[in-house]
Coordinates of N, CA and C and ligand atoms in Angstrom, one line a residue:
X1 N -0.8 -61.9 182.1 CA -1.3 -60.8 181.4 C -1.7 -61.2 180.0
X2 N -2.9 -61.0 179.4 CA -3.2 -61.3 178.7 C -2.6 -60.7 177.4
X3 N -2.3 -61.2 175.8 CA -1.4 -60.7 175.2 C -2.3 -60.1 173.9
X4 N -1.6 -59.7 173.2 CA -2.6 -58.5 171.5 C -1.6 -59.5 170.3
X5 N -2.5 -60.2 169.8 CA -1.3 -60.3 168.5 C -2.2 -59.6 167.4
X6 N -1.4 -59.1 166.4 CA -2.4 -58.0 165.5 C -1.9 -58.7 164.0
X7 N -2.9 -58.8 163.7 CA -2.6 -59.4 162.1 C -2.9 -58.3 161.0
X8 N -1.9 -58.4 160.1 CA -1.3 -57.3 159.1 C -2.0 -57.7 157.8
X9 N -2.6 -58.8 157.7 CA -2.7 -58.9 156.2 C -3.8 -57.9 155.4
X10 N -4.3 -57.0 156.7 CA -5.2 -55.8 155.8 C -4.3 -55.3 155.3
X11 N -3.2 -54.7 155.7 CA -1.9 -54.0 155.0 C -1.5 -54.5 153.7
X12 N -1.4 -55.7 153.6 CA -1.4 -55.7 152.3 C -2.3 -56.3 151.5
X13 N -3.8 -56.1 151.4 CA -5.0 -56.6 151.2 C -4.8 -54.7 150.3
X14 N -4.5 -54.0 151.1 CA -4.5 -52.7 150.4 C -3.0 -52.2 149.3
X15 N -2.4 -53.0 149.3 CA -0.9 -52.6 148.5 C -1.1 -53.3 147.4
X16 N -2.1 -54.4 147.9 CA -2.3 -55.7 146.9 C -3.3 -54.9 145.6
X17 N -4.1 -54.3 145.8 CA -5.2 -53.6 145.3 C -4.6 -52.7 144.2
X18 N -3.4 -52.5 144.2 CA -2.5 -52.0 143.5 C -1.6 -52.8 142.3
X19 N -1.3 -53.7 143.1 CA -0.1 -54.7 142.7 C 1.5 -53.7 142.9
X20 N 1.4 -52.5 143.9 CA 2.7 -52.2 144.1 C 3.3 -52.2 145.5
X21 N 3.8 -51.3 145.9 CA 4.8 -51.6 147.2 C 4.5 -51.0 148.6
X22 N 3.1 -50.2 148.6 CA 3.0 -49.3 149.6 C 1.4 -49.5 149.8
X23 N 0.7 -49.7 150.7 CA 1.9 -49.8 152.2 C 2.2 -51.2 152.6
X24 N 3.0 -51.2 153.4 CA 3.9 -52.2 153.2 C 3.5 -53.2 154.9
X25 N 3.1 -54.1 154.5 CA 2.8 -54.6 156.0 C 4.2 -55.1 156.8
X26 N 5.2 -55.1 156.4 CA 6.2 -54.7 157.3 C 6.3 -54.1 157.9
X27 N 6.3 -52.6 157.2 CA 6.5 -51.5 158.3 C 5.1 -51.2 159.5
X28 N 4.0 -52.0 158.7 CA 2.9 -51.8 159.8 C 3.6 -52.9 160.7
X29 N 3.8 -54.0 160.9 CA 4.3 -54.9 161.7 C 5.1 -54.0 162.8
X30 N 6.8 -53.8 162.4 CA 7.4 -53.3 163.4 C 6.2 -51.3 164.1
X31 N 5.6 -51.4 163.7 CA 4.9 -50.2 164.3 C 3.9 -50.8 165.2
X32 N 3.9 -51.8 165.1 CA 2.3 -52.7 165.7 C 3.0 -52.7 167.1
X33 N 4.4 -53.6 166.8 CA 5.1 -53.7 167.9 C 5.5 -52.5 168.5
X34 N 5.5 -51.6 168.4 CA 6.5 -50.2 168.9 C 5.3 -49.8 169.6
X35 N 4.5 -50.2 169.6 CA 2.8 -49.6 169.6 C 2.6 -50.5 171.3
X36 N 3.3 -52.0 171.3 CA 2.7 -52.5 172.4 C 2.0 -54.2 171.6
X37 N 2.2 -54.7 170.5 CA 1.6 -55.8 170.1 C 2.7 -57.2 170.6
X38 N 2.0 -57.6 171.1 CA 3.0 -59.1 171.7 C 3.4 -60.0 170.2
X39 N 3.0 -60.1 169.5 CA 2.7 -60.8 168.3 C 2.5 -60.2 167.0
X40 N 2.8 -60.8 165.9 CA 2.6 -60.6 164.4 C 2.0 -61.5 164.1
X41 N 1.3 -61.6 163.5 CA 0.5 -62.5 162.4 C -0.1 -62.4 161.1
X42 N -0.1 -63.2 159.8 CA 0.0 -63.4 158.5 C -0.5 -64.4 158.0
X43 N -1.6 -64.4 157.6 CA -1.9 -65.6 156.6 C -1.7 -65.6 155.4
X44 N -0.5 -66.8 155.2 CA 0.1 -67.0 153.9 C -0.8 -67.8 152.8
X45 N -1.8 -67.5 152.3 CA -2.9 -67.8 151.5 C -2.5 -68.7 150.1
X46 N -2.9 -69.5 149.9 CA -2.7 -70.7 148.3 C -2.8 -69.5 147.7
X47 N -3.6 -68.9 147.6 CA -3.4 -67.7 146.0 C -3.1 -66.6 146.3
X48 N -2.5 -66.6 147.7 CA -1.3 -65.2 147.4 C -2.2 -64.0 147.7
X49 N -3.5 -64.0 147.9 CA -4.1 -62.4 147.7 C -3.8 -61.4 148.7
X50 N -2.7 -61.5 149.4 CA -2.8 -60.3 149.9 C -0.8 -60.4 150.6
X51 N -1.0 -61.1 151.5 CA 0.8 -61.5 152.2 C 1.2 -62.5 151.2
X52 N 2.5 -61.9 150.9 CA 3.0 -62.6 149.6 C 4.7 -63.2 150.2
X53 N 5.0 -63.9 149.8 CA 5.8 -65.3 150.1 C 8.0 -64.1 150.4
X54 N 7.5 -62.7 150.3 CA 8.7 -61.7 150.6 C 7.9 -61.3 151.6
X55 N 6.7 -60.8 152.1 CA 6.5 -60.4 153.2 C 7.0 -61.2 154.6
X56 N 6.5 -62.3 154.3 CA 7.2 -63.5 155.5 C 8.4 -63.5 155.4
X57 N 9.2 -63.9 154.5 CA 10.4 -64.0 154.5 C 11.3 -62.7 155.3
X58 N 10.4 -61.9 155.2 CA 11.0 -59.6 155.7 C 10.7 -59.9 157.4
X59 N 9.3 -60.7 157.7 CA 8.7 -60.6 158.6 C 9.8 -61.6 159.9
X60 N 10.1 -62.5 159.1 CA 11.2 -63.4 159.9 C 12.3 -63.0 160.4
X61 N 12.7 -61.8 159.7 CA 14.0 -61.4 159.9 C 13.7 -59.9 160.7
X62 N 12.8 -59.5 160.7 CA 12.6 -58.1 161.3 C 11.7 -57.8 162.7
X63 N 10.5 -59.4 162.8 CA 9.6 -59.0 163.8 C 10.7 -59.4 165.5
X64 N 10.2 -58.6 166.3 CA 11.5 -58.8 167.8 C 10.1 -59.3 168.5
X65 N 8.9 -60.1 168.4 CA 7.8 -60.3 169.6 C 7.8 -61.9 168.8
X66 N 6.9 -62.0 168.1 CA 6.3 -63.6 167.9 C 5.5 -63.8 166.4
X67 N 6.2 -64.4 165.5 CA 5.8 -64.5 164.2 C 4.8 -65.3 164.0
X68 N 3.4 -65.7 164.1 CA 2.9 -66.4 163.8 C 2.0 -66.7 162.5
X69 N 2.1 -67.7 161.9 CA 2.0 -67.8 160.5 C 1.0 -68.9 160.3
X70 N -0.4 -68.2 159.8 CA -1.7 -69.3 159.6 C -1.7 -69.3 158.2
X71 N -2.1 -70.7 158.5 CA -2.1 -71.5 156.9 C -2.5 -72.4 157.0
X72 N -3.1 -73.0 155.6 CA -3.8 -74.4 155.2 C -2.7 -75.3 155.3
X73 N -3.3 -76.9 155.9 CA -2.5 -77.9 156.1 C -2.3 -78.6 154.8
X74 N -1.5 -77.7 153.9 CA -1.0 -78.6 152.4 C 0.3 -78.4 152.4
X75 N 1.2 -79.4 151.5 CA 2.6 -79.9 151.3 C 3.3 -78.6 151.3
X76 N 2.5 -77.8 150.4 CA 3.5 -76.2 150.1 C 3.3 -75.8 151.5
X77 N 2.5 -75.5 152.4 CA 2.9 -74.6 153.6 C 3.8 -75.2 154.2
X78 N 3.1 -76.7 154.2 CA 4.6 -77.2 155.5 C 6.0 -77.4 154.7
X79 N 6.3 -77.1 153.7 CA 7.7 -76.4 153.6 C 7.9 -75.5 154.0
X80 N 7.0 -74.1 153.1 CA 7.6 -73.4 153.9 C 7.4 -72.3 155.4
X81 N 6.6 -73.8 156.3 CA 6.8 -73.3 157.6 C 8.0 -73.8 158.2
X82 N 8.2 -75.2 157.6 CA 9.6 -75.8 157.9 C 10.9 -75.0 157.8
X83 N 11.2 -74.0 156.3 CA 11.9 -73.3 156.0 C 12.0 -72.0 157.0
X84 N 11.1 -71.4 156.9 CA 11.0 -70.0 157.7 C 11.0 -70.0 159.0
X85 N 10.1 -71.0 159.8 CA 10.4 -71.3 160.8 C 9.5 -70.2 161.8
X86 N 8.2 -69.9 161.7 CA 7.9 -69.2 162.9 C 7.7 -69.4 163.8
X87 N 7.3 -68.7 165.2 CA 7.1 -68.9 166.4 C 6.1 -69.8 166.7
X88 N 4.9 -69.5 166.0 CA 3.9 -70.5 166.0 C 3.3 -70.7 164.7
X89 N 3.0 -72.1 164.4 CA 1.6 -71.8 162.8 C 0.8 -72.3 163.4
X90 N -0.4 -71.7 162.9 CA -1.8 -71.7 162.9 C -2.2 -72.5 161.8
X91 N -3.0 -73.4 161.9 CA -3.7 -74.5 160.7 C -4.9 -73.8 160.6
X92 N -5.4 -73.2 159.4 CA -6.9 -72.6 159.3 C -7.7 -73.4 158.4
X93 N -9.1 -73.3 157.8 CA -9.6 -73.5 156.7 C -9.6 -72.8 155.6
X94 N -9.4 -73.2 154.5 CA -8.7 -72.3 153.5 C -9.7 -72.5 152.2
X95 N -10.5 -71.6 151.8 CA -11.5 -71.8 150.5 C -11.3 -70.8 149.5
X96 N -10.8 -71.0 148.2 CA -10.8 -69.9 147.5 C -11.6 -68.9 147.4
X97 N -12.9 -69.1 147.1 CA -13.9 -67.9 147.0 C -14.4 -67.2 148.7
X98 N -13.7 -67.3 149.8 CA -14.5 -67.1 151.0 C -13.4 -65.2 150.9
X99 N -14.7 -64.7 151.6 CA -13.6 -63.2 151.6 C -12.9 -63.3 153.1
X100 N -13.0 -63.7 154.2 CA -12.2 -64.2 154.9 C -12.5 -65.9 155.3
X101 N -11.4 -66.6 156.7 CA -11.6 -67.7 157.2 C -13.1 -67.8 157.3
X102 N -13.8 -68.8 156.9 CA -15.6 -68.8 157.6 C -15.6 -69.6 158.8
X103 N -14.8 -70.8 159.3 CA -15.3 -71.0 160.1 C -14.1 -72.2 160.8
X104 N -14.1 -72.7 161.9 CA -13.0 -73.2 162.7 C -12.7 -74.7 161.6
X105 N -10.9 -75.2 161.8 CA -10.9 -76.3 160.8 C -11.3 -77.4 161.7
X106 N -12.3 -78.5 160.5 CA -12.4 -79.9 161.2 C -11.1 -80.4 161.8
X107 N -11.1 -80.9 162.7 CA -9.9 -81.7 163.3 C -10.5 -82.8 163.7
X108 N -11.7 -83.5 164.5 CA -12.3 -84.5 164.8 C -12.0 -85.5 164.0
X109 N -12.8 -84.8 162.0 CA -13.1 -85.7 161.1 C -12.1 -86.2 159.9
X110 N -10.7 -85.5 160.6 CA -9.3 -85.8 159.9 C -8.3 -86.1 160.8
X111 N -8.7 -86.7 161.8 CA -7.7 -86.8 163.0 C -6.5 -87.8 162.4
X112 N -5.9 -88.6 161.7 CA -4.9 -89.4 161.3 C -4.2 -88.5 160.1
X113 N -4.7 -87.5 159.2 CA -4.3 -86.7 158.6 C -3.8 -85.6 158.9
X114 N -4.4 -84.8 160.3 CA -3.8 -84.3 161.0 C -2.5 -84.1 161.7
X115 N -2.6 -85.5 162.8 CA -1.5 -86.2 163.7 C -0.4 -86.1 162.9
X116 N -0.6 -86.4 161.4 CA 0.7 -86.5 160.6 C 1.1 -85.4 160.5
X117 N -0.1 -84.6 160.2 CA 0.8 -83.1 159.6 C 1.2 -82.4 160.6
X118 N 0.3 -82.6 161.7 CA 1.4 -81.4 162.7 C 2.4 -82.3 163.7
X119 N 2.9 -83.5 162.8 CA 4.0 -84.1 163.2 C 4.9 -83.7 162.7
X120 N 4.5 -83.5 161.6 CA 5.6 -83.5 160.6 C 6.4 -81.6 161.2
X121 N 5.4 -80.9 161.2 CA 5.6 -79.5 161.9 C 6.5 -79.6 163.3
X122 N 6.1 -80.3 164.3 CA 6.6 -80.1 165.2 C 8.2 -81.0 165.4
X123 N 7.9 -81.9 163.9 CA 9.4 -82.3 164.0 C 10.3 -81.4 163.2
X124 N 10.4 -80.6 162.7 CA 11.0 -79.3 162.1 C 10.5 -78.1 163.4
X125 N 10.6 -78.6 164.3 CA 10.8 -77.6 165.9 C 9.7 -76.8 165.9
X126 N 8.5 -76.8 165.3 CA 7.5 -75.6 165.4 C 6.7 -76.1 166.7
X127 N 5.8 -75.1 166.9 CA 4.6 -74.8 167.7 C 3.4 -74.9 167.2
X128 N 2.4 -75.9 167.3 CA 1.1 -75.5 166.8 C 0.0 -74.9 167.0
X129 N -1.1 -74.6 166.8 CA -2.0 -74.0 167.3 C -3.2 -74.3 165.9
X130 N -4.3 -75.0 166.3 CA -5.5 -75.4 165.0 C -6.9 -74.2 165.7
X131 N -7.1 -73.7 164.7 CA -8.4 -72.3 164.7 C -9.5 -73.7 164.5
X132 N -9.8 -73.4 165.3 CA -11.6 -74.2 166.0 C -12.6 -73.4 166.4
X133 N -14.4 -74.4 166.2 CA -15.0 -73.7 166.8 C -15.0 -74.0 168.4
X134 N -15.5 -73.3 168.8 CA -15.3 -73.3 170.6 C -16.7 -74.8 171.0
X135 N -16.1 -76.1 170.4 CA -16.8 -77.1 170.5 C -16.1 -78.3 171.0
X136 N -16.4 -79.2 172.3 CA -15.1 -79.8 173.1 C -14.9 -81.1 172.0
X137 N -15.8 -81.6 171.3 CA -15.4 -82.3 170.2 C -13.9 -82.3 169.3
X138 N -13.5 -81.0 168.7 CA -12.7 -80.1 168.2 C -11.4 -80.4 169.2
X139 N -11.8 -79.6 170.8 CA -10.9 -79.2 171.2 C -10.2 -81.0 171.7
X140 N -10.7 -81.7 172.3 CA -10.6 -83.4 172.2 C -9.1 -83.6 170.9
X141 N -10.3 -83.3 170.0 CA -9.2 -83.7 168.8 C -8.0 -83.1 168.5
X142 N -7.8 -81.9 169.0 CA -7.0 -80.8 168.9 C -5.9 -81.7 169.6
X143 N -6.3 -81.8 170.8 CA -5.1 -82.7 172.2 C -4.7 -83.8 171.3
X144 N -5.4 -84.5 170.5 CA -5.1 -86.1 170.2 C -4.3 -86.1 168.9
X145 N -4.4 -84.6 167.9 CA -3.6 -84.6 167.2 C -2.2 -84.0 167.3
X146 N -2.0 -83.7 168.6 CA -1.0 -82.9 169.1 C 0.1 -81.8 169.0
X147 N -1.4 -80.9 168.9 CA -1.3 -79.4 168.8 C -1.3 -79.0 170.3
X148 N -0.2 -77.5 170.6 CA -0.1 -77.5 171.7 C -1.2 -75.9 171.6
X149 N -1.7 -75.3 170.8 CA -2.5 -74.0 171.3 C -3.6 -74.4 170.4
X150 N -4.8 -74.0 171.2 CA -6.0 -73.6 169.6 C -6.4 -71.8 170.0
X151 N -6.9 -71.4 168.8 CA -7.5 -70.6 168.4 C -9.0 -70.7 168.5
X152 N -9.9 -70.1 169.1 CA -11.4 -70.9 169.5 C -11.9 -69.1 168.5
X153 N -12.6 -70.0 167.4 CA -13.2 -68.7 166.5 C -14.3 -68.2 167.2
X154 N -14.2 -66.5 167.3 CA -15.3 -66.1 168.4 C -16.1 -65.4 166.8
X155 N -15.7 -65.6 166.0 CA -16.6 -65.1 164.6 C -18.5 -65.1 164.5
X156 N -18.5 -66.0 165.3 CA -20.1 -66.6 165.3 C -20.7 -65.4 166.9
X157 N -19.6 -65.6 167.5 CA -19.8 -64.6 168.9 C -20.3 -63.4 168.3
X158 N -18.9 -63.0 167.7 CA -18.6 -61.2 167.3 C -20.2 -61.1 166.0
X159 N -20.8 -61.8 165.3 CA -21.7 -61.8 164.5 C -23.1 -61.5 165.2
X160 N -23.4 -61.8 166.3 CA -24.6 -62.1 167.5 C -25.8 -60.9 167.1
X161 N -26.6 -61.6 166.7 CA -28.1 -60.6 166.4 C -28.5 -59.7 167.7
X162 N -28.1 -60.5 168.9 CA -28.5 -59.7 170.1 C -27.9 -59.8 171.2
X163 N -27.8 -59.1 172.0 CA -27.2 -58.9 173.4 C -26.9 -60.5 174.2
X164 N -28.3 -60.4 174.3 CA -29.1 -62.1 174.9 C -27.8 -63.1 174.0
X165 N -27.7 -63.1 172.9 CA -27.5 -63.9 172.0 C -25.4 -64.0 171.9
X166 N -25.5 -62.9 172.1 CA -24.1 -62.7 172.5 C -23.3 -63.2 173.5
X167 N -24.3 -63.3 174.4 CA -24.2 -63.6 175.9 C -24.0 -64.9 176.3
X168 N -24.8 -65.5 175.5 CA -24.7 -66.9 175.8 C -23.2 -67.6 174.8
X169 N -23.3 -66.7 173.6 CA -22.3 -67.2 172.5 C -20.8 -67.1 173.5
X170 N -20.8 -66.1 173.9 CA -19.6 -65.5 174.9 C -19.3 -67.0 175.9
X171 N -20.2 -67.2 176.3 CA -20.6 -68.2 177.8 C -19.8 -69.7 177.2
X172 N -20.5 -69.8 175.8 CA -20.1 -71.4 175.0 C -18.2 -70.6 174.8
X173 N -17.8 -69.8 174.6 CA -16.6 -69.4 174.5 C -15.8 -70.0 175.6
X174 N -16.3 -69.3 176.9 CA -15.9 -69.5 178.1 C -15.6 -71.0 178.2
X175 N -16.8 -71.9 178.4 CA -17.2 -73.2 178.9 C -15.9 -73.8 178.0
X176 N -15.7 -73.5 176.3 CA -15.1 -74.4 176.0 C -13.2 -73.8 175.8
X177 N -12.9 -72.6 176.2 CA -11.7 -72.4 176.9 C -11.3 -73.3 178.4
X178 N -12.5 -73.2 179.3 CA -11.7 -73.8 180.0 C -12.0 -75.8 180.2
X179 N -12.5 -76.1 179.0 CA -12.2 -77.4 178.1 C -10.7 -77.4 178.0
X180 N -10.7 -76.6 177.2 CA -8.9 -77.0 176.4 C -8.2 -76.7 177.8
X181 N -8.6 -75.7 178.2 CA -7.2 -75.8 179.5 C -6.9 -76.8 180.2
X182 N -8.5 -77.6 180.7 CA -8.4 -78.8 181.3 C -7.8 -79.4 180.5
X183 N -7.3 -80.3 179.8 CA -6.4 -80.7 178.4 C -5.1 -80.6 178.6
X184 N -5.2 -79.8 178.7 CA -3.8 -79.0 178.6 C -3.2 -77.8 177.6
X185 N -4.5 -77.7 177.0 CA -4.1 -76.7 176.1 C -3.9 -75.5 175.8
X186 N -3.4 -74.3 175.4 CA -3.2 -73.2 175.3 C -4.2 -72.8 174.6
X187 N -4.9 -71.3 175.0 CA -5.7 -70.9 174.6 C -5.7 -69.8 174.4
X188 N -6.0 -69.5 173.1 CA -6.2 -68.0 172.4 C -7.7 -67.9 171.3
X189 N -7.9 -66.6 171.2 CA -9.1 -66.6 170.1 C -9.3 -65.3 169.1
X190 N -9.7 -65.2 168.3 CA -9.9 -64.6 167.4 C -10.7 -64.6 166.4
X191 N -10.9 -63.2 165.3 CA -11.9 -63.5 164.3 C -13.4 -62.9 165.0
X192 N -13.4 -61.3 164.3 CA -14.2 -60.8 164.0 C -14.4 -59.8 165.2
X193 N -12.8 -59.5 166.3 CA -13.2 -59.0 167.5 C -13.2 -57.6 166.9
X194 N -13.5 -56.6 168.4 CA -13.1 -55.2 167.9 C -13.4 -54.8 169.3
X195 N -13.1 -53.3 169.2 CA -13.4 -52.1 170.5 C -14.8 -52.4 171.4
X196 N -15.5 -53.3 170.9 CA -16.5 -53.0 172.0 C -17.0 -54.7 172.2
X197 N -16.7 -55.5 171.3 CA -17.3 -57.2 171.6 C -15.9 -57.6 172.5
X198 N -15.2 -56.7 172.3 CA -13.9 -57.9 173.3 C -14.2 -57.2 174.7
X199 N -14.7 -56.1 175.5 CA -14.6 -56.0 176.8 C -15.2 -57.4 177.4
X200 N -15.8 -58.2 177.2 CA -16.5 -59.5 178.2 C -15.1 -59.6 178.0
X201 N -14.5 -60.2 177.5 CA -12.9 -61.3 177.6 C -11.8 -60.3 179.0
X202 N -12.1 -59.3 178.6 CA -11.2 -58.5 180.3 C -11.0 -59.4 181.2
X203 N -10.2 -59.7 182.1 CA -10.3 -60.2 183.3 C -10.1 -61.9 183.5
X204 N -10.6 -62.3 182.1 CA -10.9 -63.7 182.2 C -9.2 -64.0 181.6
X205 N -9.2 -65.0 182.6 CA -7.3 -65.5 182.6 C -8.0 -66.8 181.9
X206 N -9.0 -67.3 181.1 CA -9.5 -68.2 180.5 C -8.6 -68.0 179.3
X207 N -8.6 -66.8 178.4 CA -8.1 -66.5 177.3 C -6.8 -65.8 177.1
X208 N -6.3 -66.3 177.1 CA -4.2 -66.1 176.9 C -4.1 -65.0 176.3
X209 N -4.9 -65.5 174.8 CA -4.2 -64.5 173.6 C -5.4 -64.1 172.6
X210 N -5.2 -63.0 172.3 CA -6.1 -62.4 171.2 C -5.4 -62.2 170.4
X211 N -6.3 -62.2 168.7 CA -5.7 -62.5 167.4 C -6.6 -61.6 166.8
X212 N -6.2 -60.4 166.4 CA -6.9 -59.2 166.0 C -6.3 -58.5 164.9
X213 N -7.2 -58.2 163.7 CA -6.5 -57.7 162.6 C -7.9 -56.7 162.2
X214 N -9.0 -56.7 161.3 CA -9.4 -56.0 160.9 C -9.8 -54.6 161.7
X215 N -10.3 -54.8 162.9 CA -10.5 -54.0 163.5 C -9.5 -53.0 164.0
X216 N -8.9 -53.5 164.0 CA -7.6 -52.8 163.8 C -6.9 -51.7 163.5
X217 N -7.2 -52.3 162.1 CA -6.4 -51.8 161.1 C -7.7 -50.6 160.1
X218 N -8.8 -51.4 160.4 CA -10.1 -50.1 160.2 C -9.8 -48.8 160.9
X219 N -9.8 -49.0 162.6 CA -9.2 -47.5 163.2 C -8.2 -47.2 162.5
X220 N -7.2 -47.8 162.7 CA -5.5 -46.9 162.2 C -6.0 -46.3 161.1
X221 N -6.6 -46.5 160.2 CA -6.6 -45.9 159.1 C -7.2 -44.7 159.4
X222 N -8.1 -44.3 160.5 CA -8.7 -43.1 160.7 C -7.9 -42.3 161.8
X223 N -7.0 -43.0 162.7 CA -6.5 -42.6 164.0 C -5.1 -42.8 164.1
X224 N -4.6 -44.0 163.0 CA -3.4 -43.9 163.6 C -2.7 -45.3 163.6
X225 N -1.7 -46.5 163.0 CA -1.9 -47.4 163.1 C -1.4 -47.4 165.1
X226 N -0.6 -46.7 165.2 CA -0.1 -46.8 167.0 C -1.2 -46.6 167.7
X227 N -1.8 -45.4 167.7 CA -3.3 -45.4 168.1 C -4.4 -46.6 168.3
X228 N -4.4 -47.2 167.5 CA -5.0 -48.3 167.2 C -4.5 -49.5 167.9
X229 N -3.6 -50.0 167.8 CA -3.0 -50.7 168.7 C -2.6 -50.9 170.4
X230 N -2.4 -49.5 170.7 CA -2.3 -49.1 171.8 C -3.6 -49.4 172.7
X231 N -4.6 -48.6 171.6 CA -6.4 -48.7 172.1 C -6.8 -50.2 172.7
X232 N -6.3 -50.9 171.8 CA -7.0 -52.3 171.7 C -5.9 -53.0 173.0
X233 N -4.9 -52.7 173.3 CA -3.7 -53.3 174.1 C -5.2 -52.9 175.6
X234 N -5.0 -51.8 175.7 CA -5.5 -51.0 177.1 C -6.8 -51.9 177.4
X235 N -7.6 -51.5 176.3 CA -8.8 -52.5 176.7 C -8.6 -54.0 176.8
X236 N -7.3 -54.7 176.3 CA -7.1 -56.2 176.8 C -6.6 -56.5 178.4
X237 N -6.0 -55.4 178.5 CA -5.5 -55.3 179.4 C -6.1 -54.8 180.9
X238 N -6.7 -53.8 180.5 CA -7.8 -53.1 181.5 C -6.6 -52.2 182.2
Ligands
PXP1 N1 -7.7 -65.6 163.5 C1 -7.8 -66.3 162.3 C2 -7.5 -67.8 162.3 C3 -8.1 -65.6 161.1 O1 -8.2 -66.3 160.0 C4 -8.4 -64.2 161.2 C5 -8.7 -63.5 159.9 O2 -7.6 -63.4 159.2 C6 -8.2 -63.6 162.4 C7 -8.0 -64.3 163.6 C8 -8.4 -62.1 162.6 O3 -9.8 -61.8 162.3 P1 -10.2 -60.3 162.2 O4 -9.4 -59.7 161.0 O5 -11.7 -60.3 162.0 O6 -9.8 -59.6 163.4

């Protein structure tokens, strides 16, 4: 059964806008779950803009499904992914001025820099998973640096000028999930889905896991955060 992890950091992208305490992406978290989300997810950002270094720490101790924690591969995260300890981290690209991730991290063209870092992770007992584009280059490198999930960014998908164009973007999605499976790798994807670009993914036991936040959290705001979650669960699910 294919699984919903829902990422919270719009929650506090809007508390942040304030600099005070409400709303609180904790309490959207345990609602996410009450709602039906297999997963939590947070990107713990170098400059802090939005999930802040008590959210994780709240999130560790309160989520009951799967904490997963994306972040840039520098010294400060891998402490404190070492410290906190989630279910899975996610290695992203990380640019100060981008308004979200733009695009999957190299792994090919850092593979010895890598190897180490998510050695160093998996010898403090974690789980990996590196956000790529859906290109077998990547996913190659992914196996050799020895990460056991990727993330295959459908951002370029969910962007598609046209139907036609979608279709095929979808297809290169496909072709290069069941790349990593052959691998051996776990497969999940995310970035930029919503209510109507994820029905092609239905059915297809290609894709494990979806990693969904803005769309999300756009509805809730009009419908409901459970509403929202629930919606997006049904249509993963069929
Ligand atoms: N996966 C990764 C690696 C991301 O960086 C993001 C954005 O935070 C998402 C998934 C979720 O993307 P969206 O908010 O567009 O659903």
């Amino acid at each position: 059964m294919p699984k919903l992890e829902v990422n919270v950091d719009h929650v506090a992208t809007l508390r942040q806008a304030r600099l005070g305490a409400e709303p609180d992406p904790v309490t959207a978290a345990a609602l996410a779950e009450l709602a039906g989300a297999d997963g939590i997810i947070v990107h713990l950002r170098e400059d802090r803009r939005h999930i802040q270094d008590r959210d994780l720490q709240l999130l560790r101790q309160t989520v009951k499904t799967r904490l997963n924690l994306e972040m840039a591969a520098t010294p400060e995260m891998l402490e404190i992914a070492r410290e906190v300890k989630p279910d899975l981290v996610t290695l992203v690209p990380e640019k100060r001025q981008e308004l979200t991730t733009e695009g999957g991290l190299e792994v090919a063209g850092f593979i010895g820099f890598l190897r180490d870092y998510v050695q160093k992770l998996r010898e403090g007992g974690l789980r990996v998973s590196l956000f790529v584009d859906p290109v077998n280059k990547q996913l190659d490198a992914a196996l050799e640096v020895g990460a056991q999930w990727v993330e295959l960014h459908t951002g370029t998908y969910a962007e598609a000028a046209s139907p036609k164009e979608a279709q095929r973007l979808f297809e290169e999605l496909l072709s290069a999930a069941r790349h990593a499976r052959s691998l051996g790798l776990r497969v999940k994807c995310g970035h930029g889905l919503n209510y109507t670009n994820i029905k092609p993914f239905r059915g297809r036991p290609e894709f494990e896991e979806f990693s969904i936040g803005h769309s999300i959290m756009a509805r809730a705001i009009l419908v409901g955060l459970e509403r929202a979650v629930r919606e997006m669960v049904e249509l993963i699910r069929g």
